[in-house]
XYZ file of C-alpha atoms in Angstrom:
629
model
C 25.741 -7.854 6.909
C 27.887 -5.398 4.857
C 30.185 -8.052 3.098
C 26.906 -9.608 2.340
C 25.474 -5.938 0.972
C 28.560 -5.389 -1.306
C 28.428 -9.164 -2.548
C 25.088 -8.968 -3.774
C 24.867 -6.645 -6.377
C 28.692 -7.227 -7.495
C 27.218 -10.496 -8.528
C 24.242 -8.594 -10.406
C 26.945 -6.148 -11.853
C 29.148 -9.692 -13.010
C 26.043 -10.799 -14.330
C 25.050 -7.546 -16.223
C 28.973 -7.649 -17.448
C 28.770 -10.762 -18.505
C 25.381 -10.271 -20.429
C 26.829 -6.957 -22.013
C 30.339 -9.002 -23.488
C 27.954 -11.807 -24.873
C 25.765 -9.583 -26.915
C 29.177 -7.063 -27.536
C 30.776 -10.493 -28.988
C 27.505 -11.500 -30.820
C 27.196 -8.052 -32.526
C 30.995 -7.696 -33.560
C 30.670 -11.871 -34.913
C 27.894 -10.234 -36.865
C 28.579 -7.200 -37.617
C 28.883 -6.089 -42.305
C 28.986 -2.811 -43.233
C 26.717 -3.506 -45.996
C 24.422 -6.000 -44.000
C 20.967 -5.315 -45.685
C 19.198 -6.280 -42.254
C 20.257 -3.103 -40.569
C 18.308 -1.240 -43.037
C 15.239 0.997 -41.955
C 13.851 -1.091 -45.544
C 13.779 -4.563 -43.864
C 10.312 -5.370 -42.813
C 11.921 -6.637 -39.220
C 12.893 -2.616 -38.872
C 9.721 -0.684 -40.735
C 9.037 2.038 -37.998
C 5.617 1.668 -36.186
C 4.752 5.014 -36.218
C 1.699 6.392 -37.990
C 3.340 9.801 -39.221
C 6.595 10.055 -40.728
C 9.424 11.648 -39.026
C 10.888 15.252 -39.517
C 11.992 16.464 -42.618
C 15.641 15.178 -42.370
C 18.386 15.880 -45.035
C 17.805 14.720 -49.222
C 21.184 14.145 -50.348
C 24.249 12.095 -48.594
C 26.193 15.853 -48.360
C 23.167 17.764 -47.001
C 24.052 15.387 -44.370
C 27.154 16.686 -43.727
C 26.493 20.133 -43.886
C 23.790 19.710 -41.196
C 26.512 17.368 -38.867
C 29.303 20.052 -39.206
C 26.933 23.130 -38.218
C 25.456 21.332 -35.291
C 28.436 20.271 -33.651
C 30.015 23.832 -34.756
C 27.476 25.227 -32.820
C 27.793 22.785 -30.110
C 31.580 23.930 -30.027
C 30.831 27.274 -29.082
C 28.101 27.921 -27.000
C 27.956 24.082 -25.259
C 24.038 23.269 -26.189
C 23.293 19.680 -25.610
C 20.390 20.293 -27.751
C 22.710 20.477 -30.461
C 25.080 17.709 -30.293
C 22.012 15.548 -30.087
C 20.858 17.059 -33.408
C 24.017 16.002 -34.348
C 23.454 12.596 -33.169
C 20.357 11.995 -34.584
C 21.590 11.891 -38.385
C 22.541 8.518 -37.242
C 20.266 5.391 -38.025
C 19.262 4.893 -34.303
C 16.498 2.446 -34.795
C 18.329 -0.621 -33.472
C 18.861 1.122 -30.199
C 16.234 1.534 -27.478
C 14.664 5.110 -26.903
C 16.178 5.849 -23.913
C 19.439 5.384 -24.924
C 19.402 7.078 -28.409
C 20.488 10.665 -27.649
C 23.499 8.603 -25.805
C 24.359 6.750 -28.605
C 23.907 9.292 -31.197
C 26.045 11.525 -28.965
C 28.783 9.625 -28.791
C 28.626 8.860 -32.401
C 28.516 11.919 -33.618
C 31.811 13.303 -31.107
C 34.060 10.166 -31.626
C 33.714 11.041 -36.148
C 33.983 14.238 -35.834
C 36.967 14.105 -33.408
C 38.383 11.444 -36.266
C 37.460 13.939 -39.067
C 39.098 16.795 -37.493
C 42.328 14.804 -38.054
C 42.133 13.269 -41.307
C 44.741 14.373 -43.584
C 41.986 16.632 -45.386
C 39.342 18.540 -44.489
C 36.267 16.906 -45.544
C 35.619 17.870 -49.244
C 31.766 17.456 -49.263
C 31.845 18.921 -52.120
C 34.248 16.570 -54.170
C 32.173 13.714 -56.373
C 35.476 11.641 -56.624
C 34.912 11.227 -52.914
C 31.767 9.471 -53.353
C 30.710 6.484 -54.511
C 27.900 3.774 -54.304
C 28.410 0.203 -53.359
C 27.522 -2.288 -55.779
C 24.222 -2.718 -56.780
C 23.004 -0.433 -54.031
C 20.889 2.487 -54.983
C 20.448 3.962 -51.133
C 23.429 4.052 -50.085
C 26.611 6.508 -50.320
C 30.224 5.739 -49.388
C 32.151 8.820 -48.680
C 35.928 7.646 -48.780
C 38.832 9.312 -46.409
C 42.148 8.964 -45.505
C 44.071 8.988 -42.230
C 47.561 8.811 -41.060
C 48.450 6.022 -39.234
C 50.954 5.890 -35.851
C 53.763 4.606 -38.830
C 52.816 7.492 -41.135
C 50.942 5.891 -43.712
C 48.141 7.137 -45.153
C 45.352 4.516 -44.696
C 41.557 4.882 -46.308
C 38.220 4.960 -44.300
C 34.819 4.375 -45.965
C 31.716 6.433 -44.035
C 28.726 4.502 -44.953
C 25.236 7.021 -45.496
C 22.205 5.343 -45.750
C 18.401 6.504 -47.355
C 15.596 5.354 -44.889
C 11.815 4.680 -46.259
C 10.622 8.388 -46.412
C 13.425 9.856 -48.143
C 15.810 11.288 -45.773
C 19.497 9.974 -45.925
C 21.624 9.535 -42.856
C 25.211 8.044 -41.182
C 24.437 3.920 -41.205
C 24.408 2.201 -38.405
C 27.658 0.169 -39.186
C 29.598 3.952 -39.817
C 27.707 4.677 -35.631
C 29.497 1.294 -34.485
C 32.626 1.968 -36.056
C 33.082 5.721 -34.883
C 34.839 4.972 -31.853
C 37.166 2.468 -33.401
C 38.212 5.490 -36.168
C 38.790 7.896 -33.483
C 41.086 5.084 -31.733
C 43.377 5.091 -34.733
C 43.850 8.707 -35.053
C 44.314 9.771 -31.276
C 48.411 10.277 -31.769
C 47.739 12.647 -33.597
C 45.929 16.592 -33.084
C 43.356 18.513 -34.339
C 43.386 20.765 -36.788
C 41.638 23.201 -35.461
C 41.181 23.715 -31.555
C 41.522 20.820 -29.326
C 38.418 18.628 -30.601
C 34.804 18.732 -29.383
C 35.575 17.930 -25.792
C 32.910 18.137 -22.805
C 32.106 16.642 -19.281
C 31.627 13.309 -20.884
C 35.150 12.844 -22.223
C 36.650 14.191 -19.307
C 37.800 10.948 -18.164
C 39.133 9.333 -21.391
C 40.568 12.796 -22.056
C 42.777 12.824 -18.829
C 43.732 9.315 -18.414
C 47.274 8.234 -19.573
C 48.033 6.974 -22.842
C 49.001 3.545 -21.417
C 45.336 3.132 -20.292
C 44.147 3.738 -23.717
C 45.297 0.267 -24.770
C 42.327 -2.340 -25.632
C 41.518 -5.157 -23.693
C 38.564 -7.675 -24.240
C 36.364 -4.995 -26.216
C 37.084 -1.993 -23.466
C 40.050 0.315 -23.007
C 41.807 -0.211 -19.594
C 40.786 3.222 -18.555
C 37.171 2.032 -18.970
C 37.816 -1.039 -16.835
C 38.863 0.685 -14.372
C 36.183 3.319 -14.452
C 33.635 0.558 -14.383
C 35.488 -1.346 -11.252
C 35.283 2.252 -9.954
C 31.877 2.638 -10.399
C 30.344 -0.308 -9.617
C 32.350 0.331 -5.719
C 30.961 3.577 -5.694
C 27.410 2.446 -6.048
C 27.894 0.053 -3.754
C 29.321 2.722 -1.232
C 25.894 5.108 -2.097
C 23.917 2.044 -1.009
C 25.465 1.720 2.204
C 25.143 5.066 2.672
C 21.487 5.664 1.806
C 20.351 2.236 4.231
C 21.988 4.017 6.585
C 20.294 8.161 6.173
C 17.131 5.895 5.480
C 17.175 4.252 9.588
C 18.459 6.870 10.957
C 15.745 9.515 9.348
C 12.913 6.466 10.228
C 14.394 6.578 13.959
C 13.832 10.108 14.287
C 10.506 10.299 12.552
C 9.378 7.581 15.060
C 11.166 9.544 18.169
C 9.107 12.158 17.521
C 6.018 10.325 17.840
C 7.087 8.712 20.965
C 7.549 5.694 19.184
C 11.135 2.990 18.860
C 12.266 1.845 15.850
C 12.305 -1.901 14.801
C 15.578 -4.382 14.782
C 15.116 -5.250 11.389
C 15.831 -1.507 9.980
C 19.026 -2.676 8.454
C 17.264 -5.381 6.466
C 14.030 -3.240 5.625
C 15.959 -0.125 4.053
C 17.356 -2.643 1.023
C 14.905 -1.326 -1.421
C 16.205 1.738 -1.144
C 19.842 0.700 -1.135
C 19.174 -0.754 -4.364
C 17.397 2.110 -5.503
C 20.583 4.416 -5.391
C 23.173 1.627 -6.027
C 21.396 1.564 -9.962
C 20.719 5.496 -9.486
C 24.662 6.194 -8.898
C 25.427 3.596 -11.806
C 23.005 4.963 -14.559
C 24.498 8.629 -13.977
C 27.873 7.071 -14.157
C 27.888 4.895 -17.240
C 27.844 7.936 -19.770
C 31.021 8.999 -18.232
C 32.746 5.688 -19.659
C 31.954 6.197 -23.524
C 30.894 2.729 -23.588
C 30.621 1.143 -27.476
C 26.947 0.605 -28.649
C 26.405 -3.232 -27.595
C 28.450 -3.455 -23.992
C 26.481 0.125 -23.056
C 23.622 -0.988 -23.889
C 23.537 -4.432 -22.140
C 25.025 -2.696 -19.275
C 22.666 -0.029 -18.993
C 19.157 -2.029 -19.458
C 20.466 -3.778 -17.114
C 21.242 -1.014 -14.145
C 17.802 0.228 -15.827
C 15.650 -2.574 -15.002
C 17.255 -2.322 -11.142
C 16.658 1.132 -10.553
C 12.487 0.600 -11.866
C 12.713 -2.524 -9.901
C 14.007 -0.736 -6.803
C 12.395 2.347 -7.145
C 8.828 0.244 -7.147
C 9.777 -1.262 -4.016
C 11.005 1.279 -1.957
C 7.977 3.010 -2.890
C 5.765 -0.301 -1.720
C 7.919 -0.057 1.562
C 7.015 3.583 2.307
C 3.654 2.732 2.083
C 4.211 -0.034 4.213
C 6.099 2.345 6.153
C 3.290 4.998 6.791
C 0.620 2.118 7.287
C 2.101 0.682 9.877
C 2.834 4.071 11.735
C -0.843 5.015 10.896
C -2.051 1.445 12.360
C -0.234 2.359 15.639
C -1.682 5.353 15.546
C -5.352 3.844 14.410
C -4.863 1.428 17.908
C -4.954 4.415 20.291
C -8.571 5.472 19.056
C -12.110 4.549 19.971
C -13.017 3.206 16.430
C -12.164 0.357 14.992
C -13.005 0.911 11.680
C -9.808 2.195 10.564
C -8.299 -0.551 11.350
C -10.010 -2.096 8.898
C -9.209 0.579 6.299
C -5.590 0.661 6.646
C -4.722 -2.842 6.047
C -7.247 -2.591 2.725
C -5.818 0.603 1.258
C -2.449 -0.937 1.941
C -2.762 -3.619 -0.376
C -4.930 -1.567 -3.282
C -1.763 0.762 -3.146
C 1.019 -1.171 -3.697
C -1.214 -3.216 -5.905
C -1.200 -0.071 -8.147
C 2.427 0.851 -7.245
C 3.926 -2.397 -8.858
C 1.153 -1.931 -11.811
C 2.503 1.236 -13.002
C 6.083 -0.020 -12.500
C 5.473 -2.968 -14.811
C 4.020 -0.363 -17.475
C 6.900 2.140 -16.581
C 9.415 -0.744 -17.149
C 7.954 -2.008 -20.270
C 7.809 1.553 -21.613
C 11.471 2.104 -20.841
C 11.898 -1.628 -22.703
C 10.759 0.026 -26.319
C 7.406 -2.259 -25.310
C 4.173 -0.998 -26.641
C 2.676 0.145 -23.789
C -0.900 1.254 -25.269
C -1.162 -2.541 -27.018
C -0.418 -3.766 -24.140
C -2.819 -1.512 -22.175
C -5.612 -2.694 -24.595
C -4.778 -6.164 -24.205
C -4.986 -5.932 -20.406
C -8.446 -4.159 -20.973
C -9.740 -6.774 -22.824
C -8.279 -9.595 -20.826
C -9.834 -7.436 -17.624
C -12.832 -7.422 -19.467
C -12.975 -11.265 -19.861
C -11.822 -11.670 -16.274
C -14.446 -9.176 -14.791
C -17.276 -11.430 -16.844
C -15.990 -14.083 -15.015
C -15.051 -12.854 -11.896
C -18.312 -11.317 -11.515
C -18.590 -13.042 -8.059
C -15.200 -11.631 -6.916
C -16.276 -7.811 -8.103
C -19.440 -8.602 -6.927
C -17.885 -9.196 -2.928
C -15.389 -6.022 -4.142
C -17.859 -3.820 -3.895
C -19.821 -5.546 -0.901
C -16.698 -4.484 0.842
C -16.903 -0.794 -0.270
C -20.524 -0.755 1.055
C -19.397 -2.100 4.283
C -17.216 0.398 4.601
C -19.307 3.004 3.837
C -22.470 2.007 5.751
C -20.105 0.495 8.819
C -22.952 -2.366 9.788
C -20.127 -3.605 12.413
C -16.739 -2.986 13.293
C -13.397 -5.307 13.669
C -14.373 -6.910 17.150
C -18.194 -7.063 17.176
C -20.270 -9.392 18.607
C -22.863 -9.564 15.253
C -25.460 -12.348 14.779
C -26.331 -13.207 10.949
C -29.137 -15.784 9.815
C -27.463 -18.967 11.094
C -24.108 -16.890 11.452
C -23.020 -15.829 15.285
C -19.124 -14.396 16.131
C -16.774 -11.691 16.788
C -15.778 -10.111 13.326
C -11.948 -10.634 12.712
C -10.848 -9.476 9.875
C -12.735 -7.503 7.154
C -10.931 -8.415 4.043
C -11.604 -6.884 -0.358
C -13.981 -10.745 -0.596
C -14.581 -12.118 2.231
C -15.271 -11.585 6.680
C -14.086 -13.816 8.820
C -16.089 -13.875 11.917
C -14.590 -16.231 14.951
C -17.480 -17.864 16.436
C -17.868 -19.142 20.144
C -16.835 -22.290 19.905
C -13.774 -21.105 18.099
C -14.730 -22.364 14.350
C -13.547 -19.528 11.829
C -16.545 -18.621 9.789
C -15.743 -17.210 5.950
C -18.877 -15.014 4.714
C -18.923 -13.282 1.269
C -19.091 -9.508 1.210
C -21.781 -10.234 -1.044
C -24.210 -11.627 1.289
C -23.225 -9.348 4.496
C -24.705 -6.631 2.491
C -28.340 -8.739 1.460
C -28.239 -10.233 4.756
C -30.176 -8.546 8.276
C -27.146 -8.612 10.859
C -27.751 -7.738 14.754
C -24.982 -6.097 15.427
C -24.961 -6.878 19.279
C -21.816 -5.376 19.615
C -23.297 -2.071 18.853
C -25.561 -2.064 21.793
C -24.824 0.565 24.412
C -26.596 -0.474 27.330
C -27.177 -4.601 27.986
C -30.579 -5.919 29.287
C -30.531 -7.526 32.373
C -34.693 -9.143 32.901
C -34.855 -11.904 36.428
C -37.689 -13.096 37.783
C -37.063 -12.840 41.479
C -39.517 -15.261 43.689
C -39.685 -14.755 46.856
C -41.272 -17.305 49.929
C -45.197 -16.169 50.562
C -44.590 -15.640 53.843
C -42.754 -12.316 53.310
C -44.415 -9.607 55.021
C -45.790 -7.013 52.151
C -43.309 -4.468 54.324
C -40.709 -6.534 53.991
C -41.711 -6.892 49.965
C -41.209 -3.261 49.726
C -38.060 -2.781 51.984
C -37.011 -5.587 49.691
C -37.760 -3.736 46.429
C -36.429 -0.601 47.305
C -33.445 -2.128 48.334
C -32.851 -3.737 45.266
C -33.362 -0.480 43.603
C -30.341 1.377 45.347
C -28.272 -1.271 44.493
C -28.582 -0.330 40.915
C -28.402 3.379 41.631
C -24.913 2.806 43.845
C -23.831 -0.183 40.992
C -20.917 1.563 38.880
C -22.022 -0.080 35.282
C -25.968 0.369 35.711
C -27.629 2.793 33.594
C -29.525 5.027 36.705
C -32.244 7.114 34.275
C -34.207 4.091 33.369
C -35.020 0.681 35.227
C -37.490 -1.163 36.765
C -38.015 -3.004 40.130
C -41.447 -3.776 41.656
C -43.097 -6.585 42.552
C -45.140 -8.554 39.643
C -47.399 -11.137 39.846
C -47.881 -14.187 42.407
C -46.425 -17.305 41.491
C -47.442 -21.074 42.050
C -44.825 -21.413 44.737
C -43.741 -17.738 45.231
C -44.040 -13.943 45.335
C -42.732 -12.425 41.844
C -40.736 -9.650 41.836
C -39.904 -8.272 37.950
C -36.251 -7.488 37.934
C -36.202 -4.917 35.020
C -32.018 -2.658 34.395
C -29.749 -2.291 31.795
C -25.688 -2.564 32.067
C -23.718 -0.252 30.597
C -20.479 -2.643 29.962
C -18.231 -2.406 26.334
C -18.172 -5.965 26.174
C -19.342 -9.353 27.524
C -16.481 -10.450 30.051
C -17.441 -7.271 31.593
C -21.366 -7.625 31.106
C -20.862 -11.495 32.841
C -18.940 -9.947 35.543
C -20.880 -6.655 36.825
C -23.955 -8.910 36.065
C -22.530 -11.564 38.713
C -21.696 -8.330 40.812
C -24.638 -7.154 40.799
C -27.336 -10.839 41.409
C -24.936 -11.448 44.537
C -25.313 -7.607 46.083
C -29.250 -8.992 46.107
C -28.339 -11.892 47.385
C -26.566 -9.997 50.427
C -29.826 -8.257 50.249
C -31.863 -10.598 50.746
C -30.035 -12.783 53.546
C -29.502 -9.240 55.608
C -33.545 -8.309 55.213
C -34.424 -12.096 56.150
C -36.107 -12.553 52.775
C -36.073 -16.337 51.464
C -35.959 -17.366 48.077
C -39.022 -19.548 46.889
C -38.514 -22.317 45.104
C -40.857 -25.017 43.816
C -42.954 -26.651 46.232
C -46.291 -27.899 47.752
C -46.710 -27.463 51.550
C -49.315 -29.908 53.382
C -51.287 -28.465 56.197
C -52.429 -30.945 59.303
C -55.331 -29.061 60.831
C -57.094 -30.413 63.631
C -61.215 -29.612 63.457
C -61.005 -28.645 67.201
C -58.189 -26.506 67.158
C -59.683 -24.888 63.527
C -60.070 -20.938 63.520
C -63.232 -19.509 63.045
C -63.436 -17.727 60.207
C -65.870 -14.544 59.584
C -69.022 -15.037 57.973
C -71.314 -12.719 55.811
C -75.414 -12.827 57.074
C -75.752 -11.600 53.258
C -73.903 -10.783 49.778
C -75.250 -6.972 50.241
C -72.907 -6.967 53.448
C -69.916 -9.334 52.082
C -69.334 -7.098 49.281
C -70.655 -3.677 51.113
C -67.393 -4.747 53.958
C -64.797 -5.710 51.017
C -65.304 -2.730 49.510
C -64.530 -0.688 52.735
C -61.694 -2.711 53.860
C -59.828 -2.057 50.347
C -60.795 1.193 50.005
C -59.260 1.868 53.399
C -55.624 -0.164 52.774
C -55.552 1.920 49.121
C -55.890 5.306 51.078
C -53.063 3.817 52.791
C -51.261 3.033 50.097
C -51.696 6.032 47.932
C -52.450 8.629 50.245
C -56.026 9.399 48.751
C -54.162 10.871 45.333
C -53.109 9.678 42.295
C -49.445 8.746 41.903
C -47.611 10.983 39.291
C -45.899 8.958 36.229
C -42.473 7.199 37.262
C -39.308 9.668 36.942
C -35.989 7.821 38.016
C -34.251 10.964 39.104
C -37.150 12.134 41.687
C -36.569 8.995 43.002
C -33.560 9.287 43.307
C -33.897 12.298 44.814
C -36.293 10.948 47.155
C -34.122 8.146 48.362
C -30.919 10.481 48.910
C -33.884 12.664 51.356
C -35.400 9.697 52.923
C -31.596 8.929 54.239
C -30.442 12.625 55.054
C -33.741 12.285 57.161
C -33.239 9.462 58.896
C -29.606 9.729 59.634
C -28.738 7.057 57.059
C -29.564 4.465 59.937
C -32.572 2.543 58.388
C -31.961 -0.715 57.717
C -32.829 -1.016 54.069
C -30.973 1.983 52.927
C -27.520 0.402 54.897
C -27.875 -3.491 53.318
C -28.605 -1.195 49.394
C -25.323 0.588 50.402
C -23.688 -2.009 51.798
C -24.473 -4.560 49.238
C -24.268 -1.897 46.367
C -20.767 -0.548 47.385
C -18.786 -4.543 47.203
């Protein structure tokens, strides 16, 4: 595993080195000290800034004065800004913005160290050292001399060029040749002090003499440093991945969770970012030429930015998984919907920011890019009006919360269980196991019956018993059913109705109306079955028979027909009916108006009756036994 981890970045680095070499070779082959295409006056390199740059040197001699002044201040104070000021005296329009300080600093350092080893101090005031190239009124050449390893005096030219704003600078050709010029005088000592040195030049200054030879565009010490930098970055990558795994395991252990088995693979983006950061920090110490440095730094920065974007997305994944685990332990299910949606939105935002970041570091016109994206986004929004409407429908669903994942809903001709809520649509799993996708825009306009949000689930039944059941037994049966409701673990105790309701064609009908407090449909079915079976057991204990549609034929002999009561007048018949009914009503109500139904009082009265009778009543015993089933 570790071998694969080391080999993959090595391949990437090899490709980057090949690109650097190709660019360097191309640059060297095409190099022309007086090439007009390199000047800022050509249309290809005309600056895009609307405002001119800061006021610069107006003469070639002023360039040298400012150069020596800035490098002298840097040598005395170590202020890096002074070295940057000297570096900005070189043409840097062909260099990426992020690399300009490095390239300018190296050129300033190398040029000063070369001039300090020349035959004489630069006499910038002497006109015989200056000349114009033929037919070029925007360039000046300063000629200086140096002593080669054989002791012979050689000439060197320093080219300066005026830009379109009238400011003079060291030409691009001088900047690219500064390192080569310094290499020709490394055998000489500076006239004053030890030359311009800092932390960046430490590796070069302490390399053995034999390592200053050149092989294929780079010095030997630069090749050795490049290999060491690659290996160092890979080691940093492995250590970072191990640290990431340990940190995640520690965080999860504090919450009582276990780390996943694929932690090494998931830590890859952090390793890539760490390796690229190490390479980016170490490359300046190799003092590479412009082309190899720009190519390698371009590749390293690209890997760094991609790795950083990838790492942030991984952190979002880690946080989302952690929050999803916590959300699964809560009663509400809306967070189960919000967390994946926020996770997706954040990753899209991070990737968008990463693209803009990469474009900015590649010197692309980010403002024009964003403007183009805005125009394209507007056109896309107009063309995708339904998608935008569905997105706002999603926001409305999350804000109003008409349902949650797992709820049983009925909407128009759609009925089923909510499975997922996405940016564009909601998926409903029907009871015949098909999956229906409903656009969220439609759900905000439709009438949704959320059966899953019910606190109670109604049970309404009509129980028919035979006509030969005595009234007292009907009373006992109804009261027994009420007791079952009071003892059942899932019934609503404060609201229910069990009464003899009507005379049917074949039965005496008892209305059964109650509610079950169950969390889902499966539990409702189970408890409904338990309750109905308890009623069947109660009827069996009391001797109550259930009726079914039937017709009874009575065969009566005329001699054995019982004599029915008759009245000699209508008035007497009515009087007798009123007297009999009055007596029955008085026995039923005790001659008082019964108060409204109070479920709590009925439960207390039933408990008091059980205590008063020693809990030996047949109705109470049957009800208790049935309810405890």
